Coordinates of C-alpha atoms in Angstrom, one line a residue:
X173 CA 30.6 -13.1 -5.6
X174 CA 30.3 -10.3 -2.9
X175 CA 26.5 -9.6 -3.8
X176 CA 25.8 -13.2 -3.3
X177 CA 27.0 -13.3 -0.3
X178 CA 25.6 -10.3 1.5
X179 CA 22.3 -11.4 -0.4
X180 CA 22.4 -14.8 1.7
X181 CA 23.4 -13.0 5.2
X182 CA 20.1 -10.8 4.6
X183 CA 18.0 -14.0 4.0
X184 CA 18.9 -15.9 6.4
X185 CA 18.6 -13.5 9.5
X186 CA 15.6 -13.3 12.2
X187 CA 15.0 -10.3 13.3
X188 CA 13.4 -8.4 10.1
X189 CA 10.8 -9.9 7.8
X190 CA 12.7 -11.6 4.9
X191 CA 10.5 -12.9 2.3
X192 CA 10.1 -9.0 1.0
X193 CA 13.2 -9.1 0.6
X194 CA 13.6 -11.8 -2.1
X195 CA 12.2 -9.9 -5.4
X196 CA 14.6 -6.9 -4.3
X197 CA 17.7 -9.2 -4.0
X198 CA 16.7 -11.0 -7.4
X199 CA 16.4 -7.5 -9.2
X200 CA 20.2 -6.8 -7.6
X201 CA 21.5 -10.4 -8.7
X202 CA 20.2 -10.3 -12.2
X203 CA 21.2 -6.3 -12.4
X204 CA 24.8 -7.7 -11.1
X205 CA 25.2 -10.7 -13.2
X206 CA 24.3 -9.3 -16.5
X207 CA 27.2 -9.9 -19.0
X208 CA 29.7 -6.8 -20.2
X209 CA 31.2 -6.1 -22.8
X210 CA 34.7 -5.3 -21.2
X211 CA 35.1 -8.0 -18.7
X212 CA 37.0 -11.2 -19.5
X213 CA 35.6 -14.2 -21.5
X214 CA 35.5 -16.7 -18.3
X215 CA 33.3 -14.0 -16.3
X216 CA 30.6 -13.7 -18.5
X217 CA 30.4 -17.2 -18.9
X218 CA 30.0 -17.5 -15.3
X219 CA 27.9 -15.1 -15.3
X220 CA 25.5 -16.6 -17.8
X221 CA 25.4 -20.0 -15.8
X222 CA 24.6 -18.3 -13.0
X223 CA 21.6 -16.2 -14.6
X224 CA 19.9 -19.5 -15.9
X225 CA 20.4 -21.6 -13.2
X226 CA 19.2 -18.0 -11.1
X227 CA 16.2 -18.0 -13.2
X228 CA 14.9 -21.0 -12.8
X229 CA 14.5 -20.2 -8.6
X230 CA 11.0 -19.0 -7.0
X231 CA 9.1 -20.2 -10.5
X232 CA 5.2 -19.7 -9.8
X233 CA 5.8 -17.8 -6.8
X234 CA 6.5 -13.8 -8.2
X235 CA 3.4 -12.6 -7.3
X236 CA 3.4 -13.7 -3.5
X237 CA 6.8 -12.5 -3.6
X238 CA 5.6 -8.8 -4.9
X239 CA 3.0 -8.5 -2.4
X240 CA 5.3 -9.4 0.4
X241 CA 7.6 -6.5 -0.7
X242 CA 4.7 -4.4 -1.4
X243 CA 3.5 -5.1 2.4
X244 CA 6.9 -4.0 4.2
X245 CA 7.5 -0.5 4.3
X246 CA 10.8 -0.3 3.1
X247 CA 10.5 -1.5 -0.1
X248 CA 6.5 -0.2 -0.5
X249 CA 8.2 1.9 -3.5
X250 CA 8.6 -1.2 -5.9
X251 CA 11.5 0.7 -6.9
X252 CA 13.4 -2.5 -8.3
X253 CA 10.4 -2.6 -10.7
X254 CA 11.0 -0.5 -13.8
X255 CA 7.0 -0.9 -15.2
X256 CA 4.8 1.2 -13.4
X257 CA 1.8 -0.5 -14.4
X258 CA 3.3 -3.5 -13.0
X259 CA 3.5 -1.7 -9.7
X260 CA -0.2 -0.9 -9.8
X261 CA -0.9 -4.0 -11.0
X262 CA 0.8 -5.4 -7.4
X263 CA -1.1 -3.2 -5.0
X264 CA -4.4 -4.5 -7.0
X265 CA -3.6 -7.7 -6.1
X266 CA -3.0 -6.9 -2.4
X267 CA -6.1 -4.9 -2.2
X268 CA -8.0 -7.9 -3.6
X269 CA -6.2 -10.2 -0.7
X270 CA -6.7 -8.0 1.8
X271 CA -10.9 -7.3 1.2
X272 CA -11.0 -11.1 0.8
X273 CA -9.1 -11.4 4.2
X274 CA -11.1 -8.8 6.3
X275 CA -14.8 -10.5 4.6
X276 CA -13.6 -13.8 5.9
X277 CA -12.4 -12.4 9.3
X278 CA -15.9 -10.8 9.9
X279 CA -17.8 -13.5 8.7
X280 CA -15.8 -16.1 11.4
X281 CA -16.2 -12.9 13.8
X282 CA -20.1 -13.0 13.1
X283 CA -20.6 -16.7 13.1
X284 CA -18.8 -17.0 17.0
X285 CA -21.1 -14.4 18.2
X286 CA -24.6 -16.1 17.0
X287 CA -22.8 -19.3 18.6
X288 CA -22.6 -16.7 21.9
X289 CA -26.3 -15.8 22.0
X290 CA -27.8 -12.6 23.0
X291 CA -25.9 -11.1 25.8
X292 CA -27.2 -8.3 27.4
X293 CA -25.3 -6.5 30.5
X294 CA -27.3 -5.8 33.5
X295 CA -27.1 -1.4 34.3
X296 CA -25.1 -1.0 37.4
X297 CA -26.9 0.8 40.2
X298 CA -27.7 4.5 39.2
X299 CA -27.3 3.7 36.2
X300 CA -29.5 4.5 32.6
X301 CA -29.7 2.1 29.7
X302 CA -31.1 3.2 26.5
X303 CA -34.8 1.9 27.1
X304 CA -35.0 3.9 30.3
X305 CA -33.7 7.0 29.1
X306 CA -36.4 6.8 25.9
X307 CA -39.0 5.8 28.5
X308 CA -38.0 9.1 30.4
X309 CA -38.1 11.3 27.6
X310 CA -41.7 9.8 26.6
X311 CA -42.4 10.8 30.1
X312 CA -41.3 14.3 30.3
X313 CA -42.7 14.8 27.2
X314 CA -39.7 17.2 26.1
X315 CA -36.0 16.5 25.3
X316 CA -33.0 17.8 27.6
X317 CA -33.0 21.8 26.8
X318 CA -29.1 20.9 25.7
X319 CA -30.0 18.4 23.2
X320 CA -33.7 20.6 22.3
X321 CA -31.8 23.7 21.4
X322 CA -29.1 21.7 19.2
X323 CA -31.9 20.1 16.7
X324 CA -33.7 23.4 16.6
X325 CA -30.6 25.0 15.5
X326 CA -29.0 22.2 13.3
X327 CA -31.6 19.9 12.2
X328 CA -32.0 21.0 8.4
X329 CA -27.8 21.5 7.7
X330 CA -27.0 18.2 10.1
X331 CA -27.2 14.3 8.2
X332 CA -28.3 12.3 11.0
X333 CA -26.2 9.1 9.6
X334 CA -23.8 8.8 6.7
X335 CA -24.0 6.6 3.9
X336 CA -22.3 3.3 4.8
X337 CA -19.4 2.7 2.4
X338 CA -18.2 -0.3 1.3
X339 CA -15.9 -2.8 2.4
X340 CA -13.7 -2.3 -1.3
X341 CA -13.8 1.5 -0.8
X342 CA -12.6 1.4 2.5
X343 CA -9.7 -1.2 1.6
X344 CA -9.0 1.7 -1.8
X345 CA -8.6 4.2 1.1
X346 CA -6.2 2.0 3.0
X347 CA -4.0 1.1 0.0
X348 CA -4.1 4.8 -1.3
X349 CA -3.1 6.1 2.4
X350 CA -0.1 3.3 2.9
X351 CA 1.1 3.8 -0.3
X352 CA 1.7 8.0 -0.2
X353 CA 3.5 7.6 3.4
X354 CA 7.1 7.9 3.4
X355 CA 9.2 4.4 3.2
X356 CA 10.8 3.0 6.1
X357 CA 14.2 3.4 6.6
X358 CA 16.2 0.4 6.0
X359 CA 17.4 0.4 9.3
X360 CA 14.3 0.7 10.9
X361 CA 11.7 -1.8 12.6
X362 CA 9.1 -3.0 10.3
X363 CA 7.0 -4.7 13.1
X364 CA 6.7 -1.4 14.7
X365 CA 6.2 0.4 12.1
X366 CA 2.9 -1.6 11.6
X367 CA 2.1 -1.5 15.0
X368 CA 1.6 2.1 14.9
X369 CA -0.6 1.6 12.3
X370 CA -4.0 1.6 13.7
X371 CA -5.7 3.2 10.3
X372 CA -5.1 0.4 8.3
X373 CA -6.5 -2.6 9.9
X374 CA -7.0 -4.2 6.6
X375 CA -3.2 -3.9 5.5
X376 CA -1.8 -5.0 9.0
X377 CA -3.6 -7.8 9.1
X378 CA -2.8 -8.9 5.4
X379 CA 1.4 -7.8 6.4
X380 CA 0.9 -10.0 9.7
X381 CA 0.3 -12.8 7.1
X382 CA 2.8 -12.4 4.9
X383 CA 6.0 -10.8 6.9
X384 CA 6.0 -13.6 9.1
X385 CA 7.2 -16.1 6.5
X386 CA 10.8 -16.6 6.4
X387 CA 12.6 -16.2 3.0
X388 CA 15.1 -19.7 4.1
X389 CA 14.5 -22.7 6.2
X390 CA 18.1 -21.3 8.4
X391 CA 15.9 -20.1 11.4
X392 CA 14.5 -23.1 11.9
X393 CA 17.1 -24.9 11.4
X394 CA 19.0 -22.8 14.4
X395 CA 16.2 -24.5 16.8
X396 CA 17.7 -27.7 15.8
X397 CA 20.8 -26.9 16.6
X398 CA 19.6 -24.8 20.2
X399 CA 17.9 -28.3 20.9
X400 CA 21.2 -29.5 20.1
X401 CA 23.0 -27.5 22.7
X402 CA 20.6 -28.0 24.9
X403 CA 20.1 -32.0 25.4
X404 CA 23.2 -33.5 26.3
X405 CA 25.1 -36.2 27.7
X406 CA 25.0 -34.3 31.0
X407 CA 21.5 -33.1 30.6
X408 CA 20.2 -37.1 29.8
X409 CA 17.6 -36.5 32.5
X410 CA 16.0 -33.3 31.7
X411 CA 11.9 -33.8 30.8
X412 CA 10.6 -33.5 27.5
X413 CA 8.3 -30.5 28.5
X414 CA 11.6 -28.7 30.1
X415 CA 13.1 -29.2 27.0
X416 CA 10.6 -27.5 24.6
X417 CA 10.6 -24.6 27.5
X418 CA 13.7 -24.2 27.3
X419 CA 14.6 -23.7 23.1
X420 CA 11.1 -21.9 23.7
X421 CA 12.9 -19.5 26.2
X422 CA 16.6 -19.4 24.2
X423 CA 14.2 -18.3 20.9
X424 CA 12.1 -15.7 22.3
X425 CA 13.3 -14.3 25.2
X426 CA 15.2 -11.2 24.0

């Protein structure tokens, strides 16, 4: 019973993500509890009572579960999955979640500005916008010698704009990019790792989503029992707002 319990010490902490975790514990548990052919009798019989009542757990849910583990960088490999087209299969499915999540995000982002309006920023003193500057050129008649001597020379080997990709191929990139980094260690800090980041915005936001679900209802439980600790018979007085402050405080302030 070892496994079991260092499987429920891992689910039930706070400071890593831990609903990743779940599909790489339930590989281990089922890999653990599979019947032998030397042990006694009475152990595989537990063991099969545990693997159907095991089995029955997390119904419907595998393919959140994947993604989550497929999302934290320490288990990215899908090592506890023997079928590699399983694996590819999984980071299809967080591509598709992760395109849908950045062409709703822009559309809200869109739909706030037109509630906005037009805003247009006053040039400081001394300073050009873009209309002046054209207006000046028209003027002079000539372009900047700088700028002049750069299209003379580069004009017909220079694309003035490149083609616009797509929001899919972009979201390809990001998968193919995350996915050929090296794995997080074990010990190391997945919220960080993300944080650093900044070249796939799609992912991060998509892992912000996911990591931040907690495998067991134990941490919020523990703000039952802080509250606990916290209102007593000698604290009768204390206000309701000092209160949520205060388990607010306990909770987040490391």
């Amino acid at each position: 019973m070892e496994p079991v319990k260092v499987a429920t010490t891992l689910l039930c902490e706070e400071d890593n993500p831990t609903l990743s975790m779940v599909a790489p514990v339930q590989a281990k548990l089922r890999k653990h509890f599979k019947p032998l052919n030397d042990e006694l009798h009475i152990i595989t019989e537990m063991k099969i009572k545990f693997l159907e009542d095991f089995n029955k757990r997390y119904q419907g849910l595998q393919d959140t579960l994947h993604v989550a583990s497929a999302l934290d960088p320490r288990f990215k490999m899908l090592s506890f999955i023997d079928d590699d087209r399983t694996r590819d299969q999984i980071y299809l499915d967080t591509l598709s979640q992760a395109l849908t999540l950045h062409e709703k995000q822009t559309t809200e982002a869109r739909q706030k500005e037109s509630e906005k309006g037009p805003t247009q920023r006053n040039p400081s003193p001394g300073e050009d916008n873009p209309q002046n500057i054209d207006k000046k050129t028209a003027d002079d008649g000539h372009l900047p010698k700088k700028m002049k001597a750069l299209d003379q020379m580069f004009s017909d080997i220079v694309e003035t704009s490149a083609p616009l990709r797509s929001y899919r191929e972009l979201a390809k990139d990001e998968v193919w990019k995350y996915r050929n980094r090296d794995a997080l260690p074990l010990d190391g800090n997945v919220f960080h790792w993300w944080r650093d980041q900044l070249d796939l915005p799609m992912l991060s936001s998509l892992a912000k989503i996911y990591l931040c679900i907690p495998a067991t209802s134990v941490p919020s439980e523990r703000v039952f029992s802080t509250a606990g600790d916290i209102v007593t018979a000698q604290r009768s007085l204390i206000k309701e707002e000092h209160v949520d402050q205060l388990i607010f405080l306990k909770k987040n302030l490391k």
